[in-house]
PDB file of C-alpha atoms in Angstrom:
ATOM      1  CA  MET A 259       2.038  11.742  22.227  1.00 72.00           C
ATOM      2  CA  ALA A 260      -1.788  10.553  23.270  1.00 94.00           C
ATOM      3  CA  ASN A 261      -3.506  12.480  25.995  1.00 97.00           C
ATOM      4  CA  ILE A 262      -5.871  11.226  29.136  1.00 97.00           C
ATOM      5  CA  ILE A 263      -8.430  12.316  30.772  1.00 98.00           C
ATOM      6  CA  PHE A 264      -9.923  10.940  34.118  1.00 98.00           C
ATOM      7  CA  TYR A 265     -13.128  11.940  35.403  1.00 98.00           C
ATOM      8  CA  PHE A 266     -15.852  11.322  38.145  1.00 98.00           C
ATOM      9  CA  THR A 267     -19.495  12.200  37.967  1.00 97.00           C
ATOM     10  CA  GLY A 268     -22.938  11.576  39.202  1.00 96.00           C
ATOM     11  CA  THR A 269     -25.197  13.774  36.938  1.00 95.00           C
ATOM     12  CA  GLY A 270     -23.345  13.787  33.666  1.00 97.00           C
ATOM     13  CA  ASN A 271     -21.737  17.634  34.033  1.00 96.00           C
ATOM     14  CA  SER A 272     -18.228  16.331  34.698  1.00 97.00           C
ATOM     15  CA  LEU A 273     -18.374  13.744  31.533  1.00 97.00           C
ATOM     16  CA  ARG A 274     -19.812  16.155  29.510  1.00 98.00           C
ATOM     17  CA  ILE A 275     -16.569  18.465  30.084  1.00 98.00           C
ATOM     18  CA  ALA A 276     -14.371  15.654  29.731  1.00 98.00           C
ATOM     19  CA  LYS A 277     -15.673  14.969  26.220  1.00 98.00           C
ATOM     20  CA  THR A 278     -15.401  18.755  25.437  1.00 98.00           C
ATOM     21  CA  VAL A 279     -11.772  18.755  26.590  1.00 98.00           C
ATOM     22  CA  SER A 280     -11.092  15.581  24.537  1.00 97.00           C
ATOM     23  CA  ASN A 281     -12.609  16.943  20.999  1.00 96.00           C
ATOM     24  CA  THR A 282     -10.473  20.245  22.056  1.00 97.00           C
ATOM     25  CA  ILE A 283      -7.090  18.283  22.298  1.00 95.00           C
ATOM     26  CA  THR A 284      -7.646  15.080  20.264  1.00 87.00           C
ATOM     27  CA  ASP A 285      -5.891  11.657  20.609  1.00 92.00           C
ATOM     28  CA  CYS A 286      -7.367  11.775  24.053  1.00 96.00           C
ATOM     29  CA  GLU A 287      -8.870   8.885  26.340  1.00 95.00           C
ATOM     30  CA  ILE A 288     -11.668   9.481  28.947  1.00 97.00           C
ATOM     31  CA  ILE A 289     -11.178   6.999  31.567  1.00 97.00           C
ATOM     32  CA  PRO A 290     -13.500   6.958  35.187  1.00 98.00           C
ATOM     33  CA  MET A 291     -12.223   7.382  38.693  1.00 97.00           C
ATOM     34  CA  GLY A 292     -15.265   5.227  39.845  1.00 94.00           C
ATOM     35  CA  THR A 293     -14.328   1.615  38.854  1.00 90.00           C
ATOM     36  CA  ASN A 294     -10.489   2.060  37.834  1.00 92.00           C
ATOM     37  CA  ARG A 295      -8.344   1.871  41.138  1.00 86.00           C
ATOM     38  CA  GLY A 296      -4.636   1.500  41.922  1.00 91.00           C
ATOM     39  CA  ILE A 297      -3.842   2.026  38.437  1.00 94.00           C
ATOM     40  CA  THR A 298       0.231   2.010  37.179  1.00 93.00           C
ATOM     41  CA  ILE A 299       0.492   4.696  34.235  1.00 93.00           C
ATOM     42  CA  ASN A 300       3.856   3.011  32.275  1.00 90.00           C
ATOM     43  CA  LYS A 301       2.897   4.752  28.832  1.00 90.00           C
ATOM     44  CA  GLU A 302       4.151   8.769  28.917  1.00 93.00           C
ATOM     45  CA  TYR A 303       1.196  10.924  28.194  1.00 95.00           C
ATOM     46  CA  ASP A 304       1.118  14.600  26.819  1.00 96.00           C
ATOM     47  CA  ARG A 305      -1.510  15.886  28.698  1.00 97.00           C
ATOM     48  CA  ILE A 306      -3.092  14.007  31.672  1.00 98.00           C
ATOM     49  CA  GLY A 307      -6.165  15.789  33.002  1.00 98.00           C
ATOM     50  CA  PHE A 308      -9.063  15.391  35.951  1.00 98.00           C
ATOM     51  CA  VAL A 309     -12.414  16.772  35.710  1.00 98.00           C
ATOM     52  CA  TYR A 310     -14.732  16.064  38.849  1.00 98.00           C
ATOM     53  CA  PRO A 311     -17.060  18.367  41.266  1.00 96.00           C
ATOM     54  CA  VAL A 312     -16.327  19.984  44.121  1.00 95.00           C
ATOM     55  CA  TYR A 313     -17.489  18.516  47.375  1.00 93.00           C
ATOM     56  CA  PHE A 314     -17.693  20.019  50.561  1.00 89.00           C
ATOM     57  CA  TRP A 315     -15.245  22.461  49.554  1.00 91.00           C
ATOM     58  CA  GLY A 316     -12.671  19.467  48.571  1.00 94.00           C
ATOM     59  CA  VAL A 317     -12.420  16.831  46.076  1.00 95.00           C
ATOM     60  CA  PRO A 318     -14.833  13.539  46.081  1.00 95.00           C
ATOM     61  CA  LYS A 319     -13.354  10.794  48.263  1.00 94.00           C
ATOM     62  CA  ILE A 320     -13.327   8.639  45.329  1.00 95.00           C
ATOM     63  CA  VAL A 321     -10.752  11.137  43.542  1.00 96.00           C
ATOM     64  CA  ARG A 322      -8.381  11.194  46.722  1.00 95.00           C
ATOM     65  CA  ASP A 323      -8.310   7.963  46.755  1.00 95.00           C
ATOM     66  CA  PHE A 324      -7.986   7.268  43.047  1.00 96.00           C
ATOM     67  CA  VAL A 325      -4.765  10.128  42.605  1.00 97.00           C
ATOM     68  CA  SER A 326      -3.481   8.444  46.133  1.00 96.00           C
ATOM     69  CA  ASP A 327      -3.117   5.136  44.403  1.00 95.00           C
ATOM     70  CA  MET A 328      -1.798   5.952  41.168  1.00 94.00           C
ATOM     71  CA  ARG A 329       1.804   5.501  40.292  1.00 93.00           C
ATOM     72  CA  MET A 330       3.303   7.505  36.799  1.00 90.00           C
ATOM     73  CA  GLU A 331       6.523   7.785  37.162  1.00 87.00           C
ATOM     74  CA  ASN A 332       7.209   8.224  33.502  1.00 86.00           C
ATOM     75  CA  ASN A 333       5.283  11.088  33.495  1.00 90.00           C
ATOM     76  CA  LYS A 334       7.202  13.716  35.452  1.00 85.00           C
ATOM     77  CA  GLY A 335       7.436  16.039  32.754  1.00 90.00           C
ATOM     78  CA  THR A 336       3.602  15.745  31.585  1.00 96.00           C
ATOM     79  CA  TYR A 337       1.250  18.494  31.318  1.00 97.00           C
ATOM     80  CA  PHE A 338      -1.189  17.869  34.288  1.00 98.00           C
ATOM     81  CA  TYR A 339      -4.426  19.974  34.455  1.00 98.00           C
ATOM     82  CA  ALA A 340      -7.639  19.793  35.821  1.00 98.00           C
ATOM     83  CA  ILE A 341     -11.223  21.048  35.966  1.00 98.00           C
ATOM     84  CA  ALA A 342     -13.238  21.369  38.916  1.00 97.00           C
ATOM     85  CA  THR A 343     -16.982  21.785  38.803  1.00 96.00           C
ATOM     86  CA  ASN A 344     -18.905  23.744  41.157  1.00 93.00           C
ATOM     87  CA  GLY A 345     -22.069  25.457  42.354  1.00 88.00           C
ATOM     88  CA  GLY A 346     -20.990  27.729  44.757  1.00 83.00           C
ATOM     89  CA  PHE A 347     -17.381  28.312  46.175  1.00 84.00           C
ATOM     90  CA  ALA A 348     -14.327  26.061  44.806  1.00 89.00           C
ATOM     91  CA  GLY A 349     -12.525  26.336  47.957  1.00 91.00           C
ATOM     92  CA  ASN A 350      -9.880  23.572  48.077  1.00 95.00           C
ATOM     93  CA  GLY A 351     -11.181  21.590  45.159  1.00 95.00           C
ATOM     94  CA  LEU A 352      -8.044  22.130  43.097  1.00 97.00           C
ATOM     95  CA  LYS A 353      -5.864  22.786  45.776  1.00 96.00           C
ATOM     96  CA  LEU A 354      -6.282  19.282  47.521  1.00 96.00           C
ATOM     97  CA  LEU A 355      -5.356  17.592  43.879  1.00 97.00           C
ATOM     98  CA  ASN A 356      -2.595  19.536  43.845  1.00 96.00           C
ATOM     99  CA  LYS A 357      -1.278  18.390  47.223  1.00 96.00           C
ATOM    100  CA  LEU A 358      -1.621  14.720  46.173  1.00 96.00           C
ATOM    101  CA  LEU A 359       0.186  15.321  42.949  1.00 96.00           C
ATOM    102  CA  LEU A 360       3.145  16.775  45.033  1.00 95.00           C
ATOM    103  CA  GLU A 361       3.478  14.091  47.436  1.00 95.00           C
ATOM    104  CA  LYS A 362       4.103  12.267  43.998  1.00 94.00           C
ATOM    105  CA  ASN A 363       6.649  14.916  42.886  1.00 93.00           C
ATOM    106  CA  ILE A 364       4.350  16.080  40.015  1.00 94.00           C
ATOM    107  CA  LYS A 365       3.001  19.210  39.920  1.00 93.00           C
ATOM    108  CA  LEU A 366      -0.700  20.535  38.731  1.00 96.00           C
ATOM    109  CA  LYS A 367       0.329  22.819  35.893  1.00 97.00           C
ATOM    110  CA  TYR A 368      -3.365  24.174  35.264  1.00 98.00           C
ATOM    111  CA  GLY A 369      -6.530  24.422  37.325  1.00 98.00           C
ATOM    112  CA  LYS A 370      -9.554  26.080  36.894  1.00 97.00           C
ATOM    113  CA  ALA A 371     -12.874  25.911  38.983  1.00 96.00           C
ATOM    114  CA  LEU A 372     -16.135  25.704  36.377  1.00 96.00           C
ATOM    115  CA  LYS A 373     -19.040  27.218  37.896  1.00 94.00           C
ATOM    116  CA  ILE A 374     -22.349  25.595  36.774  1.00 92.00           C
ATOM    117  CA  PHE A 375     -24.878  25.448  39.386  1.00 89.00           C
ATOM    118  CA  SER A 376     -25.462  23.334  42.654  1.00 89.00           C
ATOM    119  CA  ASN A 377     -26.979  20.007  41.926  1.00 89.00           C
ATOM    120  CA  TYR A 378     -26.358  18.554  45.358  1.00 91.00           C
ATOM    121  CA  ILE A 379     -30.511  17.905  45.503  1.00 93.00           C
ATOM    122  CA  ILE A 380     -30.502  16.923  49.396  1.00 92.00           C
ATOM    123  CA  SER A 381     -29.413  20.458  50.101  1.00 90.00           C
ATOM    124  CA  PHE A 382     -30.529  22.110  46.701  1.00 89.00           C
ATOM    125  CA  THR A 383     -33.476  23.066  44.698  1.00 86.00           C
ATOM    126  CA  MET A 384     -32.645  22.048  41.019  1.00 80.00           C
ATOM    127  CA  PRO A 385     -33.063  25.282  38.982  1.00 78.00           C
ATOM    128  CA  GLY A 386     -35.954  25.735  36.189  1.00 79.00           C
ATOM    129  CA  LYS A 387     -33.815  26.963  33.909  1.00 83.00           C
ATOM    130  CA  PHE A 388     -30.608  25.154  33.643  1.00 88.00           C
ATOM    131  CA  LYS A 389     -30.108  25.181  30.131  1.00 89.00           C
ATOM    132  CA  LYS A 390     -29.430  28.588  30.241  1.00 92.00           C
ATOM    133  CA  LEU A 391     -26.954  28.053  33.032  1.00 91.00           C
ATOM    134  CA  LEU A 392     -25.185  25.339  31.003  1.00 94.00           C
ATOM    135  CA  GLU A 393     -24.866  27.533  27.816  1.00 94.00           C
ATOM    136  CA  LYS A 394     -23.459  30.093  30.462  1.00 94.00           C
ATOM    137  CA  SER A 395     -20.977  27.592  31.726  1.00 95.00           C
ATOM    138  CA  ASP A 396     -19.998  26.524  28.044  1.00 96.00           C
ATOM    139  CA  LYS A 397     -18.527  30.048  27.428  1.00 97.00           C
ATOM    140  CA  ILE A 398     -16.799  30.119  30.400  1.00 96.00           C
ATOM    141  CA  LEU A 399     -14.914  26.905  29.822  1.00 98.00           C
ATOM    142  CA  LEU A 400     -13.715  28.069  26.232  1.00 98.00           C
ATOM    143  CA  PRO A 401     -10.622  29.961  26.942  1.00 98.00           C
ATOM    144  CA  MET A 402      -9.964  26.966  29.825  1.00 98.00           C
ATOM    145  CA  LEU A 403      -9.894  24.787  26.025  1.00 98.00           C
ATOM    146  CA  GLU A 404      -7.892  27.128  24.960  1.00 98.00           C
ATOM    147  CA  SER A 405      -5.242  27.109  28.073  1.00 98.00           C
ATOM    148  CA  ILE A 406      -5.087  23.169  28.117  1.00 98.00           C
ATOM    149  CA  LYS A 407      -4.865  22.977  24.182  1.00 97.00           C
ATOM    150  CA  ASN A 408      -1.822  25.123  24.548  1.00 97.00           C
ATOM    151  CA  LYS A 409      -0.197  24.088  27.954  1.00 97.00           C
ATOM    152  CA  LYS A 410      -0.767  27.212  29.618  1.00 98.00           C
ATOM    153  CA  PRO A 411       0.119  27.095  33.715  1.00 97.00           C
ATOM    154  CA  ASN A 412      -1.403  29.034  36.381  1.00 96.00           C
ATOM    155  CA  SER A 413      -1.173  29.588  39.631  1.00 94.00           C
ATOM    156  CA  ILE A 414      -3.117  26.771  42.452  1.00 94.00           C
ATOM    157  CA  GLY A 415      -2.610  28.181  45.824  1.00 89.00           C
ATOM    158  CA  LYS A 416      -2.333  26.955  49.421  1.00 90.00           C
ATOM    159  CA  ILE A 417      -4.728  24.805  51.124  1.00 92.00           C
ATOM    160  CA  ASN A 418      -6.956  26.836  53.372  1.00 91.00           C
ATOM    161  CA  LYS A 419      -6.846  24.859  56.494  1.00 91.00           C
ATOM    162  CA  LYS A 420     -10.294  26.147  57.863  1.00 90.00           C
ATOM    163  CA  MET A 421     -12.044  24.503  54.710  1.00 90.00           C
ATOM    164  CA  ASN A 422      -9.828  21.628  54.857  1.00 90.00           C
ATOM    165  CA  GLN A 423     -11.213  20.604  58.380  1.00 91.00           C
ATOM    166  CA  PHE A 424     -14.541  20.935  57.345  1.00 87.00           C
ATOM    167  CA  TYR A 425     -13.823  18.672  54.300  1.00 90.00           C
ATOM    168  CA  GLU A 426     -12.024  15.989  56.376  1.00 89.00           C
ATOM    169  CA  LYS A 427     -15.137  16.137  58.952  1.00 85.00           C
ATOM    170  CA  TYR A 428     -17.671  15.257  56.133  1.00 84.00           C
ATOM    171  CA  VAL A 429     -15.537  13.122  53.366  1.00 85.00           C
ATOM    172  CA  SER A 430     -15.176  10.468  55.992  1.00 80.00           C
ATOM    173  CA  THR A 431     -18.580   9.996  56.704  1.00 83.00           C
ATOM    174  CA  PHE A 432     -19.963   9.668  52.785  1.00 82.00           C
ATOM    175  CA  GLN A 433     -19.750   6.195  52.143  1.00 88.00           C
ATOM    176  CA  TYR A 434     -22.718   5.312  54.949  1.00 91.00           C
ATOM    177  CA  GLU A 435     -25.060   8.137  53.973  1.00 91.00           C
ATOM    178  CA  ASP A 436     -26.752   5.769  51.535  1.00 94.00           C
ATOM    179  CA  LYS A 437     -28.434   4.246  54.861  1.00 95.00           C
ATOM    180  CA  ASN A 438     -30.602   7.405  55.306  1.00 95.00           C
ATOM    181  CA  TYR A 439     -31.702   6.566  51.241  1.00 96.00           C
ATOM    182  CA  THR A 440     -35.296   5.170  50.967  1.00 96.00           C
ATOM    183  CA  VAL A 441     -37.097   3.387  48.277  1.00 97.00           C
ATOM    184  CA  ASP A 442     -40.542   3.636  47.636  1.00 95.00           C
ATOM    185  CA  GLY A 443     -43.239   1.716  46.088  1.00 95.00           C
ATOM    186  CA  SER A 444     -43.239   3.437  42.549  1.00 97.00           C
ATOM    187  CA  CYS A 445     -39.789   1.285  42.047  1.00 97.00           C
ATOM    188  CA  VAL A 446     -40.037  -0.823  39.068  1.00 97.00           C
ATOM    189  CA  GLY A 447     -36.654  -2.294  39.468  1.00 97.00           C
ATOM    190  CA  CYS A 448     -35.554  -1.110  36.194  1.00 97.00           C
ATOM    191  CA  GLY A 449     -31.905  -1.031  37.550  1.00 97.00           C
ATOM    192  CA  ILE A 450     -31.269   2.267  35.965  1.00 98.00           C
ATOM    193  CA  CYS A 451     -29.656   3.307  39.169  1.00 98.00           C
ATOM    194  CA  LYS A 452     -27.472   0.336  39.470  1.00 97.00           C
ATOM    195  CA  GLU A 453     -26.239   1.391  36.065  1.00 97.00           C
ATOM    196  CA  VAL A 454     -25.162   4.655  36.748  1.00 97.00           C
ATOM    197  CA  CYS A 455     -24.302   4.347  39.820  1.00 97.00           C
ATOM    198  CA  PRO A 456     -20.212   5.338  39.173  1.00 96.00           C
ATOM    199  CA  VAL A 457     -18.731   3.192  42.265  1.00 95.00           C
ATOM    200  CA  HIS A 458     -21.212   0.300  41.815  1.00 95.00           C
ATOM    201  CA  ASN A 459     -22.369   0.788  45.117  1.00 97.00           C
ATOM    202  CA  ILE A 460     -25.999  -0.356  44.419  1.00 97.00           C
ATOM    203  CA  GLU A 461     -27.679  -4.222  43.776  1.00 97.00           C
ATOM    204  CA  LEU A 462     -30.939  -4.940  42.830  1.00 97.00           C
ATOM    205  CA  ILE A 463     -32.128  -7.458  45.682  1.00 96.00           C
ATOM    206  CA  GLY A 464     -35.666  -9.020  44.833  1.00 94.00           C
ATOM    207  CA  GLY A 465     -36.028  -6.293  42.199  1.00 93.00           C
ATOM    208  CA  LYS A 466     -35.036  -3.501  44.897  1.00 95.00           C
ATOM    209  CA  PRO A 467     -32.403  -1.403  45.032  1.00 97.00           C
ATOM    210  CA  GLU A 468     -29.963  -2.046  48.426  1.00 97.00           C
ATOM    211  CA  PHE A 469     -26.841   0.136  49.030  1.00 97.00           C
ATOM    212  CA  LYS A 470     -23.693  -1.316  50.177  1.00 96.00           C
ATOM    213  CA  HIS A 471     -21.841   1.740  51.737  1.00 95.00           C
ATOM    214  CA  THR A 472     -19.281   2.784  49.258  1.00 94.00           C
ATOM    215  CA  CYS A 473     -21.302   5.834  48.757  1.00 95.00           C
ATOM    216  CA  GLU A 474     -19.853   8.816  47.133  1.00 94.00           C
ATOM    217  CA  GLN A 475     -23.493  10.942  47.513  1.00 93.00           C
ATOM    218  CA  CYS A 476     -23.038  11.985  43.841  1.00 95.00           C
ATOM    219  CA  MET A 477     -26.578  11.836  43.527  1.00 95.00           C
ATOM    220  CA  ALA A 478     -26.809   9.868  40.321  1.00 97.00           C
ATOM    221  CA  CYS A 479     -29.183   7.358  41.640  1.00 97.00           C
ATOM    222  CA  ILE A 480     -31.300   9.682  42.436  1.00 97.00           C
ATOM    223  CA  GLN A 481     -31.213  12.012  39.645  1.00 96.00           C
ATOM    224  CA  TYR A 482     -31.576   9.552  36.909  1.00 97.00           C
ATOM    225  CA  CYS A 483     -34.363   7.385  38.700  1.00 98.00           C
ATOM    226  CA  PRO A 484     -37.051   7.943  35.972  1.00 97.00           C
ATOM    227  CA  GLN A 485     -39.609   7.019  38.962  1.00 97.00           C
ATOM    228  CA  ARG A 486     -38.050   9.311  41.457  1.00 97.00           C
ATOM    229  CA  ALA A 487     -38.573   6.387  43.797  1.00 97.00           C
ATOM    230  CA  ILE A 488     -35.346   6.875  45.423  1.00 98.00           C
ATOM    231  CA  ASN A 489     -35.035   9.615  48.025  1.00 97.00           C
ATOM    232  CA  TYR A 490     -32.948  10.785  51.084  1.00 95.00           C
ATOM    233  CA  LYS A 491     -34.412  10.913  54.334  1.00 92.00           C
ATOM    234  CA  GLY A 492     -37.344  13.288  53.352  1.00 89.00           C
ATOM    235  CA  LYS A 493     -35.522  15.847  51.523  1.00 94.00           C
ATOM    236  CA  THR A 494     -35.742  15.264  47.982  1.00 96.00           C
ATOM    237  CA  GLU A 495     -39.709  13.992  47.628  1.00 94.00           C
ATOM    238  CA  GLY A 496     -40.870  16.701  45.098  1.00 92.00           C
ATOM    239  CA  LYS A 497     -37.853  18.393  43.818  1.00 94.00           C
ATOM    240  CA  VAL A 498     -36.721  18.571  40.097  1.00 93.00           C
ATOM    241  CA  ARG A 499     -34.366  16.065  38.810  1.00 95.00           C
ATOM    242  CA  TYR A 500     -31.381  17.214  36.979  1.00 95.00           C
ATOM    243  CA  THR A 501     -29.027  15.360  34.682  1.00 95.00           C
ATOM    244  CA  HIS A 502     -27.194  16.824  31.863  1.00 96.00           C
ATOM    245  CA  PRO A 503     -29.385  16.871  29.053  1.00 95.00           C
ATOM    246  CA  GLU A 504     -26.752  15.408  26.688  1.00 97.00           C
ATOM    247  CA  ILE A 505     -25.189  12.804  28.973  1.00 97.00           C
ATOM    248  CA  SER A 506     -28.133   9.802  28.848  1.00 97.00           C
ATOM    249  CA  TYR A 507     -28.025   6.913  31.253  1.00 96.00           C
ATOM    250  CA  LYS A 508     -27.096   4.328  29.132  1.00 97.00           C
ATOM    251  CA  GLU A 509     -23.812   6.540  28.065  1.00 98.00           C
ATOM    252  CA  LEU A 510     -22.979   7.609  31.307  1.00 97.00           C
ATOM    253  CA  ALA A 511     -23.078   3.403  32.567  1.00 96.00           C
ATOM    254  CA  GLU A 512     -21.445   2.467  29.752  1.00 97.00           C
ATOM    255  CA  SER A 513     -18.516   4.757  30.192  1.00 96.00           C
ATOM    256  CA  ASN A 514     -18.513   4.622  34.167  1.00 91.00           C
ATOM    257  CA  ASN A 515     -17.596   1.130  32.998  1.00 93.00           C
ATOM    258  CA  ILE A 516     -14.700   1.510  30.738  1.00 96.00           C
ATOM    259  CA  LYS A 517     -11.277   0.053  32.321  1.00 94.00           C
ATOM    260  CA  TYR A 518      -8.219   1.795  31.643  1.00 93.00           C
ATOM    261  CA  ARG A 519      -5.623  -0.337  30.361  1.00 87.00           C
ATOM    262  CA  ASN A 520      -1.833   0.308  30.203  1.00 77.00           C
ATOM    263  CA  ALA A 521      -1.011  -0.201  26.218  1.00 59.00           C
TER     264      ALA A 521
END
């Protein structure tokens, strides 16, 4: 039977992990959550996976909306799993996904948080030795791959209510945070920011990016801009940018535009 992984990423970390999982279990599609909404899965899959970063101790808004809108009645016996990347504390990052699935009478059979490092450039400075940190996370990923390959279950736990209150407070404001983005004179109108945005929140008007208020705060536009022309509220100027070294902007752009086809 076939497998499928749904992912969401801003800097390429989750896409790279999804590719690694796909290579482990084989016969596996990789589909972006950002540009696929309201899908119905009639085909029965052996495994259905989700890979995404933890945002404010929860899941990105687009992940929440994507899973809420999914229909997958023919996959009640499927092995559902998730890997949530995080830089600090995973919080409810897996528990919220499990709650969304339980509302569809589906249980998350396996879920693990994979600590990499915090790359939310608004609040953190990117580490200088990130390659070593990536190598370390790859080693931590290995037993997760084996568990997914062999369909091992684990316990996800219950939602922490206080953390969820914090999450709900911030997740509802994400889409409007792009009003605080600035574009300086070094912008050359290359359009890379538009191409890598996983939710198509950017248009080029007069050769300059304009934001449409469907932002996920994934930082793709800031991190991938070759001129470092895009910044946020005076908090990101001069900071080191980070994107996964194995995920080019071209690959990210192409992957984020793949459409799910229920064949």
